[in-house]
Short mmCIF file of C-alpha atoms in Angstrom, two decimals:
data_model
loop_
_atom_site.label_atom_id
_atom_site.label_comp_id
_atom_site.label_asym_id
_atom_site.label_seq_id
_atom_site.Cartn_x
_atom_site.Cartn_y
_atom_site.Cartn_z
CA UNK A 1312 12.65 -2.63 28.99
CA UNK A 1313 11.29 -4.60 25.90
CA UNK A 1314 11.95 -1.24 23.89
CA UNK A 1315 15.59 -0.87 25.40
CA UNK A 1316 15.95 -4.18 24.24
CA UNK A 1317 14.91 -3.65 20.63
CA UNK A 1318 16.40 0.01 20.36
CA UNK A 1319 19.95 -2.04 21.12
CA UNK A 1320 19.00 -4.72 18.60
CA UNK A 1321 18.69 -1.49 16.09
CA UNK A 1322 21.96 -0.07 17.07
CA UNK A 1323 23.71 -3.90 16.43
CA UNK A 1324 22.35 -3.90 13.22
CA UNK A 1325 23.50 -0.09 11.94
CA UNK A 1326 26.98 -0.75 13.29
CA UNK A 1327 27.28 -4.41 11.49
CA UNK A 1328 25.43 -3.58 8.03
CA UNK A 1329 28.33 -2.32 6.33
CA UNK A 1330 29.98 -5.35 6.47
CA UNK A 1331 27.11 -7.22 6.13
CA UNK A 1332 27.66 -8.50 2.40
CA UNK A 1333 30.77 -9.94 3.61
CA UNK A 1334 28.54 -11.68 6.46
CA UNK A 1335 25.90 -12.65 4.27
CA UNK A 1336 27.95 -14.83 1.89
CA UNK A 1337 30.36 -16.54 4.38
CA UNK A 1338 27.82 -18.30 6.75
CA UNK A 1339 24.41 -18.75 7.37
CA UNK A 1340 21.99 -16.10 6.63
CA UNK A 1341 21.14 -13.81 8.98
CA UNK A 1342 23.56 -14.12 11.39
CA UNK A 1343 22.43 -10.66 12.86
CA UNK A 1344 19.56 -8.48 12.98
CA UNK A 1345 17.54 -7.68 10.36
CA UNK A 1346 16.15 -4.34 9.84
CA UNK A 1347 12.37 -3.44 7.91
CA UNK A 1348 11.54 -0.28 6.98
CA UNK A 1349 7.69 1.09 6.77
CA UNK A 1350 7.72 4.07 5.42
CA UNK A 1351 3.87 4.82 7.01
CA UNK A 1352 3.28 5.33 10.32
CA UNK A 1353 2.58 3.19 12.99
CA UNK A 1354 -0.62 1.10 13.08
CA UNK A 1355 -1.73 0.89 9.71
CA UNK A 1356 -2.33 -2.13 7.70
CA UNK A 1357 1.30 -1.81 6.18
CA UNK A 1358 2.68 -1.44 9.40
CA UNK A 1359 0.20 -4.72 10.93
CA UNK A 1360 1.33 -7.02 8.04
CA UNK A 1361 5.30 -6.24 8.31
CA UNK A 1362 5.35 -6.48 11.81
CA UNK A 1363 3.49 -10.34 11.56
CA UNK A 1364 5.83 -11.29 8.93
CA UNK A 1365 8.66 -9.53 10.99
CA UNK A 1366 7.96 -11.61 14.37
CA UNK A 1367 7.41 -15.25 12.20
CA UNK A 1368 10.83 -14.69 10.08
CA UNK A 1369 12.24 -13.50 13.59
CA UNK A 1370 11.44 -17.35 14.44
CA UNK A 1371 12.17 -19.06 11.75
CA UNK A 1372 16.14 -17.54 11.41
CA UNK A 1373 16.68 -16.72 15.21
CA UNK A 1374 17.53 -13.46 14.87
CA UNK A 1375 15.27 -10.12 15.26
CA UNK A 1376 13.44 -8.62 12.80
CA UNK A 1377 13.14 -4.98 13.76
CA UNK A 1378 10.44 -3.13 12.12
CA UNK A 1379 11.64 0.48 11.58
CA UNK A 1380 8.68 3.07 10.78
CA UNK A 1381 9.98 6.11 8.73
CA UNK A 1382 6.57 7.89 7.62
CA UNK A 1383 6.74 11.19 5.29
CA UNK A 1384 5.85 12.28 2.51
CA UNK A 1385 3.54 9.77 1.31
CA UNK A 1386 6.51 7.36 1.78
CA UNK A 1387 8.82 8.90 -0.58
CA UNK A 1388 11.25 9.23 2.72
CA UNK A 1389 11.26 5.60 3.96
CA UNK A 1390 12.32 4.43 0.35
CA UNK A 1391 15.17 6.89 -0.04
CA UNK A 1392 16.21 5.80 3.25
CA UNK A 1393 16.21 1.84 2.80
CA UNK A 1394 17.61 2.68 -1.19
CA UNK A 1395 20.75 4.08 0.68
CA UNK A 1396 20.81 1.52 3.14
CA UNK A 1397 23.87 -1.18 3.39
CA UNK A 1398 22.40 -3.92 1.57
CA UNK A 1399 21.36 -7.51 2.48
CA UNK A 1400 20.16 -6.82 6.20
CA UNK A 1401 17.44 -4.16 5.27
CA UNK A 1402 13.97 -4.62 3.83
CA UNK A 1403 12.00 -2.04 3.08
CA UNK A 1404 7.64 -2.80 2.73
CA UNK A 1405 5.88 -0.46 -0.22
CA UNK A 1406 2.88 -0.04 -1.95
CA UNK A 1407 2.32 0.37 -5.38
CA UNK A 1408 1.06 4.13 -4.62
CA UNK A 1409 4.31 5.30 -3.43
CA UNK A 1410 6.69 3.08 -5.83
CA UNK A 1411 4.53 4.30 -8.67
CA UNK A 1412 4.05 8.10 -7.37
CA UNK A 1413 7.78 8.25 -7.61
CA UNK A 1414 8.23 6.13 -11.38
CA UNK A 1415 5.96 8.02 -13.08
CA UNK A 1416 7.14 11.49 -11.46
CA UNK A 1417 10.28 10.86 -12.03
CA UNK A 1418 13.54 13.23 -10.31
CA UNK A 1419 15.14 15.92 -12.36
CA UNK A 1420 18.54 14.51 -13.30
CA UNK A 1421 18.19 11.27 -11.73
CA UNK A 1422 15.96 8.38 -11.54
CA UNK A 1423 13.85 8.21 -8.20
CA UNK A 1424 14.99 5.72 -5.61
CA UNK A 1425 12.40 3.64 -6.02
CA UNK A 1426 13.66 2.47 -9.34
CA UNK A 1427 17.18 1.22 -7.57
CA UNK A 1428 14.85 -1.08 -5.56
CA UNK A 1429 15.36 -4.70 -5.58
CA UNK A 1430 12.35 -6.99 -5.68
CA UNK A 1431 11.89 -9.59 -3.50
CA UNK A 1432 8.56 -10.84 -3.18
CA UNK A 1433 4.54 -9.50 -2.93
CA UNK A 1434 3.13 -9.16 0.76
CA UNK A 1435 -0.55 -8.72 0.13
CA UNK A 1436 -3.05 -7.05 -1.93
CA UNK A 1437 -6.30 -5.10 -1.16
CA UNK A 1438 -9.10 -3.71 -2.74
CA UNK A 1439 -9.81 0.00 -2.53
CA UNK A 1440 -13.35 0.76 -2.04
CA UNK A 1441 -15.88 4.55 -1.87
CA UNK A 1442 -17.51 4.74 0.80
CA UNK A 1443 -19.96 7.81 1.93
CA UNK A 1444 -21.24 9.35 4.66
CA UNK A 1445 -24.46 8.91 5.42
CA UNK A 1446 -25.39 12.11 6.96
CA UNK A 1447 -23.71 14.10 4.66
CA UNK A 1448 -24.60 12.15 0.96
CA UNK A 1449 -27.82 10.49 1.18
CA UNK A 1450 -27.16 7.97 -1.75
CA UNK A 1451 -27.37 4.11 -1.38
CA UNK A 1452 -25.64 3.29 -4.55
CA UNK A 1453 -23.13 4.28 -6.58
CA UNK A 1454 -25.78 5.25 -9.32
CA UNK A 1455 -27.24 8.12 -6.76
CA UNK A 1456 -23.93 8.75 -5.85
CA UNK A 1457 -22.96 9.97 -9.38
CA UNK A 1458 -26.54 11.46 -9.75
CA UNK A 1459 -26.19 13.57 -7.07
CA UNK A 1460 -23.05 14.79 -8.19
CA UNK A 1461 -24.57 15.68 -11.48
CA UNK A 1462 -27.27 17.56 -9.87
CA UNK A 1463 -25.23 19.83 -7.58
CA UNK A 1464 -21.66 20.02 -8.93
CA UNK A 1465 -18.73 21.07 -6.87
CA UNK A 1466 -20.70 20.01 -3.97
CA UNK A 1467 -19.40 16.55 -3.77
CA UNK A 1468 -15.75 16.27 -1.93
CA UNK A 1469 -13.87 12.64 -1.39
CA UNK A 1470 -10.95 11.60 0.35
CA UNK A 1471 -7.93 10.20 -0.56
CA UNK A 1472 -4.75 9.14 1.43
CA UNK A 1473 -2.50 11.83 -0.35
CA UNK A 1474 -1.97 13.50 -3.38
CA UNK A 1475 -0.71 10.99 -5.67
CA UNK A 1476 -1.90 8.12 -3.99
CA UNK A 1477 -4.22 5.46 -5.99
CA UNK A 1478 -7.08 6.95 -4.38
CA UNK A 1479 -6.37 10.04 -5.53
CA UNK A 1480 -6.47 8.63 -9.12
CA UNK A 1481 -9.14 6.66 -8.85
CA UNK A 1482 -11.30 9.98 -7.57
CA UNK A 1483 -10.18 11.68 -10.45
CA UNK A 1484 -10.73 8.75 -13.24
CA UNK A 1485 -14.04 8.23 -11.44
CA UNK A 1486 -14.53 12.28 -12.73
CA UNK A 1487 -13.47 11.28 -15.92
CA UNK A 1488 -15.46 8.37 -16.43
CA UNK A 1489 -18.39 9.78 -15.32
CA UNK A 1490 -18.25 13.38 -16.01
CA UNK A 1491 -18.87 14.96 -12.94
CA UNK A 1492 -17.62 17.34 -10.45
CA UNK A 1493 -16.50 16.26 -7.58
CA UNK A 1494 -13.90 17.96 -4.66
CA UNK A 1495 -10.68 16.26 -3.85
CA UNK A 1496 -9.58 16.59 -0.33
CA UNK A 1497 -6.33 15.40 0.40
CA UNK A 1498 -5.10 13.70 3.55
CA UNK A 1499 -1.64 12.82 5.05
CA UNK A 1500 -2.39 8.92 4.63
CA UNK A 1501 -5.37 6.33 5.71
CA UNK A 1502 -6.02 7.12 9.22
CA UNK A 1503 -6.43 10.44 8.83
CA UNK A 1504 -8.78 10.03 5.47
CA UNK A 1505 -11.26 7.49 7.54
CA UNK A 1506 -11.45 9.99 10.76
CA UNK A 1507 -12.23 12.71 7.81
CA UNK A 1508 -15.07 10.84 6.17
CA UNK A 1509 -16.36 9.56 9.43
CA UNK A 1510 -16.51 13.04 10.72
CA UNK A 1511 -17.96 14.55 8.22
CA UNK A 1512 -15.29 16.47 7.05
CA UNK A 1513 -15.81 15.11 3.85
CA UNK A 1514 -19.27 13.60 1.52
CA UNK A 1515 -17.36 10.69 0.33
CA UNK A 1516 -13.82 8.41 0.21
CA UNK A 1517 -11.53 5.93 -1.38
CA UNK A 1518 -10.21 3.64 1.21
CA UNK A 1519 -8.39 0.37 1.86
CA UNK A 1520 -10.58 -3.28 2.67
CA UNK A 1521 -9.22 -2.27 5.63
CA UNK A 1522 -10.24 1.10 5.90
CA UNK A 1523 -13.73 0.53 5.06
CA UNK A 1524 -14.33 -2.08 6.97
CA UNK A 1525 -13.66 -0.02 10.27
CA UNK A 1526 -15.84 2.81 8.81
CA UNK A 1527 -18.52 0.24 8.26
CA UNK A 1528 -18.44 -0.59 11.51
CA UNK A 1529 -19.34 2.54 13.07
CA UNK A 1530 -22.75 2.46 11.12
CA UNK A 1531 -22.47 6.23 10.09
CA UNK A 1532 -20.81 4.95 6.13
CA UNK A 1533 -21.96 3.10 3.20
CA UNK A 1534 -19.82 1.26 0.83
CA UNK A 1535 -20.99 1.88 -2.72
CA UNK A 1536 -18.67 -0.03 -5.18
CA UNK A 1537 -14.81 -1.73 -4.76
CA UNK A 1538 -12.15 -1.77 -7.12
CA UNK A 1539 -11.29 -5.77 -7.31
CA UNK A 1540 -12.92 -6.34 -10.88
CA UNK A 1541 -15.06 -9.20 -9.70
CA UNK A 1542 -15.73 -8.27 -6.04
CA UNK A 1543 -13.76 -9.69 -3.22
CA UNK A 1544 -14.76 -11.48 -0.36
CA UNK A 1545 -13.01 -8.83 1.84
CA UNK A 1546 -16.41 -6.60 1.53
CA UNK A 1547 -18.59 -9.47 0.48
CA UNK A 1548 -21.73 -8.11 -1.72
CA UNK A 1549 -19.96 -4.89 -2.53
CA UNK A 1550 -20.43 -4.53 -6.26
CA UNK A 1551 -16.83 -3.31 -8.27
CA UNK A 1552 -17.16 -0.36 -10.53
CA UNK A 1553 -16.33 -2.72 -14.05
CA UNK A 1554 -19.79 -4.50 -12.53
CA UNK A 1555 -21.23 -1.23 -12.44
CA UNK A 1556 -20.46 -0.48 -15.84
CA UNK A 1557 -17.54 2.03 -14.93
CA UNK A 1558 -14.73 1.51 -16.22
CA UNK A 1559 -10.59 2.00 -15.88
CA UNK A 1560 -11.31 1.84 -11.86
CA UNK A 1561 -10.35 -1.89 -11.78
CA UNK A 1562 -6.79 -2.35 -10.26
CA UNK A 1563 -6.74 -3.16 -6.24
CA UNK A 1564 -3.92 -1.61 -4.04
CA UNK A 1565 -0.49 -4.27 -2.44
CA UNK A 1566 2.61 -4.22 -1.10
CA UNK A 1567 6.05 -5.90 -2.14
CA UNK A 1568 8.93 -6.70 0.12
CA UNK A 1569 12.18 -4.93 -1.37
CA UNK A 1570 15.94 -4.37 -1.31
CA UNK A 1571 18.67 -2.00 -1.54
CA UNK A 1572 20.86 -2.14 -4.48
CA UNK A 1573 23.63 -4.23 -4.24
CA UNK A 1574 22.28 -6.77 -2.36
CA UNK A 1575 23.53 -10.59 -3.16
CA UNK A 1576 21.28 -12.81 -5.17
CA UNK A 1577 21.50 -15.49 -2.74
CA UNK A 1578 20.20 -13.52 0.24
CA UNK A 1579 17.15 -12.27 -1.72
CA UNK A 1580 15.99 -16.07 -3.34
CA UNK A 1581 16.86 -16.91 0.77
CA UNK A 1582 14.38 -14.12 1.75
CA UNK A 1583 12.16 -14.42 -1.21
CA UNK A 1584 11.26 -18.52 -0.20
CA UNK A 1585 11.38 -17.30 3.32
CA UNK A 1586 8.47 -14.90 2.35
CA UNK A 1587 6.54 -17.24 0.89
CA UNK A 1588 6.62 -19.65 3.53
CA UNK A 1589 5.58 -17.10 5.99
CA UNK A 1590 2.86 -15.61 3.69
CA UNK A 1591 1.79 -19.38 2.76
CA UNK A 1592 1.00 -20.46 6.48
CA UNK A 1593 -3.02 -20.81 7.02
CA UNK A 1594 -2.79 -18.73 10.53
CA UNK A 1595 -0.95 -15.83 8.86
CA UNK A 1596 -3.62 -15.72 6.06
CA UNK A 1597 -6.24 -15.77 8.80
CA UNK A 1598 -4.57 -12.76 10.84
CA UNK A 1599 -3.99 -10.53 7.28
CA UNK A 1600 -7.31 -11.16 5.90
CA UNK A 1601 -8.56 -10.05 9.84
CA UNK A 1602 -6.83 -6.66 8.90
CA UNK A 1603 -8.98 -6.79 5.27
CA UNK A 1604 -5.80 -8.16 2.92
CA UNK A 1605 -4.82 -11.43 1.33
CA UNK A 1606 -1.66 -12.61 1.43
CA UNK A 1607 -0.09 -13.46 -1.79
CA UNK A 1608 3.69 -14.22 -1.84
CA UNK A 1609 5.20 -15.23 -5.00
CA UNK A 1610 9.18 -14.53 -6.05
CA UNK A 1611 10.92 -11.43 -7.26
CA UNK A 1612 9.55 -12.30 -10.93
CA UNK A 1613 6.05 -12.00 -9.82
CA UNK A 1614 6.71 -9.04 -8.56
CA UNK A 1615 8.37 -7.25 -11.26
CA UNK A 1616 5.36 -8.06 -13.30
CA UNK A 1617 3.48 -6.57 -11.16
CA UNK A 1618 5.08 -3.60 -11.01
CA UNK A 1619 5.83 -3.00 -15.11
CA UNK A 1620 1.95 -3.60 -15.52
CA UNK A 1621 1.18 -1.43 -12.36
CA UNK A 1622 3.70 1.44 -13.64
CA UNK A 1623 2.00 1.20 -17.21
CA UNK A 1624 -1.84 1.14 -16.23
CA UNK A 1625 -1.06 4.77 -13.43
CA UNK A 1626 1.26 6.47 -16.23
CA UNK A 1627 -1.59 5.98 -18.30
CA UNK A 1628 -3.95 7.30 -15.78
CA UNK A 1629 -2.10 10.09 -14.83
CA UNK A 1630 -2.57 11.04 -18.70
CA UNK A 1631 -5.76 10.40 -18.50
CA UNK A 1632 -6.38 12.40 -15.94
CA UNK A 1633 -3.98 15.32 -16.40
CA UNK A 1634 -3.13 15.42 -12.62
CA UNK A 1635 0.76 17.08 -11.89
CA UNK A 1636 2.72 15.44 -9.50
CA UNK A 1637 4.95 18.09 -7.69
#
């Protein structure tokens, strides 16, 4: 019943977006449902913090906020889908690995979709951390980690949540910095890279707060070093890499709130401040940090810095780096 209810919810809001611009500038905003799109599957972090902010703007504007999970192809397919989207009553919730997989890739011809984006306001960040197996790399620190390496090169694999992804770059700047050879082992997102590395399928991996946490848990992984430049109190005691005298691994991972093209300026300072009070409430800071991210909020300025400094440090890794994005 309850998913009768919501699939009808989703058909209301396809058949009234395209006159939704119309709607959203002659009365109050929303005055129907509201549609955000995940483009990762179900049961992620990504897909846990959309669906809290989904259910407390729900609340707050009395009308449904239907979150929409369109997974593929490392996201690329959930962003073309919300850039063609009528505007103002679709959201679409990305991180910076897919919005800068496609801006520094680039389309033949034609800028990505990502770039047609509009920004509305930052839903959380999160530090990326390594982690390794126990059973399969016997190192306790990130110094035997990268001895190890040395010793037997080629023998070494880590995981990453998909080619292109930050922790595929920060695998192969970790190479770079460090000179050694290690194997990278690509999986189709998060999930899938944890279950890997707590298998045994692979030595080592780059995950989420989030991620490592749960592969903490199990008491079969180590966490050697995290990306926040100072530590973060998501994996208290975890040294970072710049503490560890590595450098260029020093950026954590987030997600922004965005819009299609087109959409008014009032509805997206509306939804930006709407956000932010969401995001600024000490219960939802409790239940994001529970699923190892802090909130941060801000408006669609903060964001686009964010993004321009983002896009500029991963262009310059992926010359660093020399990997191809196909």
């Amino acid at each position: 019943m309850r998913n009768a209810v919501y699939l009808t919810a989703l058909m209301i809001a396809t058949l009234a977006a395209p006159g939704s611009g119309t709607a959203a500038s002659a009365g109050a905003y929303p005055d129907q449902p509201v549609r955000l799109i995940v483009p990762y599957p179900a049961g992620g972090a990504v897909d846990g913090a959309a669906r809290i902010l989904a259910e407390r703007l729900g609340s707050a504007w009395g009308q449904p906020v239907i979150v929409e999970n369109r997974p593929g192809a490392s996201g690329r397919i959930g962003i073309s889908l919300a850039a063609k989207s009528p505007h103002s009553y679709t959201f679409v919730a990305a991180t910076n690995s897919t919005l800068n997989e496609q801006l520094t890739r680039g389309e033949a011809g034609a800028p990505p979709p990502a770039a047609n984006l509009l920004p509305v306001s930052t839903l959380f960040t999160t530090p990326v951390a390594l982690l390794v197996n126990r059973d399969t790399i016997p190192a306790d620190s990130l110094a035997q980690y990268v001895e190890l390496a040395r010793e037997k090169p080629g023998t070494v694999s880590y995981g990453s949540s998909g080619e292109g992804t930050t922790t595929h770059f920060f695998g192969e700047l970790l190479k770079r910095e460090q000179g050694i050879d290690i194997i990278h082992i690509p999986f189709a997102g998060e999930g899938p890279n944890l279950s890997g590395l707590i298998g045994g399928h692979v030595g080592s991996a780059f995950l989420s707060a989030s991620g490592a946490t749960k592969a903490a848990q199990t008491g079969k992984t180590r966490v050697l070093a995290v990306t926040t430049p100072s530590g973060s109190p998501l994996l208290p005691g975890v040294p970072s890499f710049a503490q560890l005298g590595i450098a260029g691994l020093d950026r954590d991972t987030w997600v922004g709130l965005f819009a299609p093209p087109g959409t008014p300026q009032s509805v997206l300072e509306l939804v930006t401040k709407a956000t932010e009070a969401v995001l600024a409430s000490r219960d939802v800071r409790e239940r994001y940090a529970q699923l190892g991210l802090i909130a941060e909020g801000g408006t669609a300025q903060d964001l686009t810095r964010r993004l321009e400094d983002d896009r500029e440090y991963w262009a310059r890794a992926v010359r660093q780096t020399g990997i191809t994005l196909r």
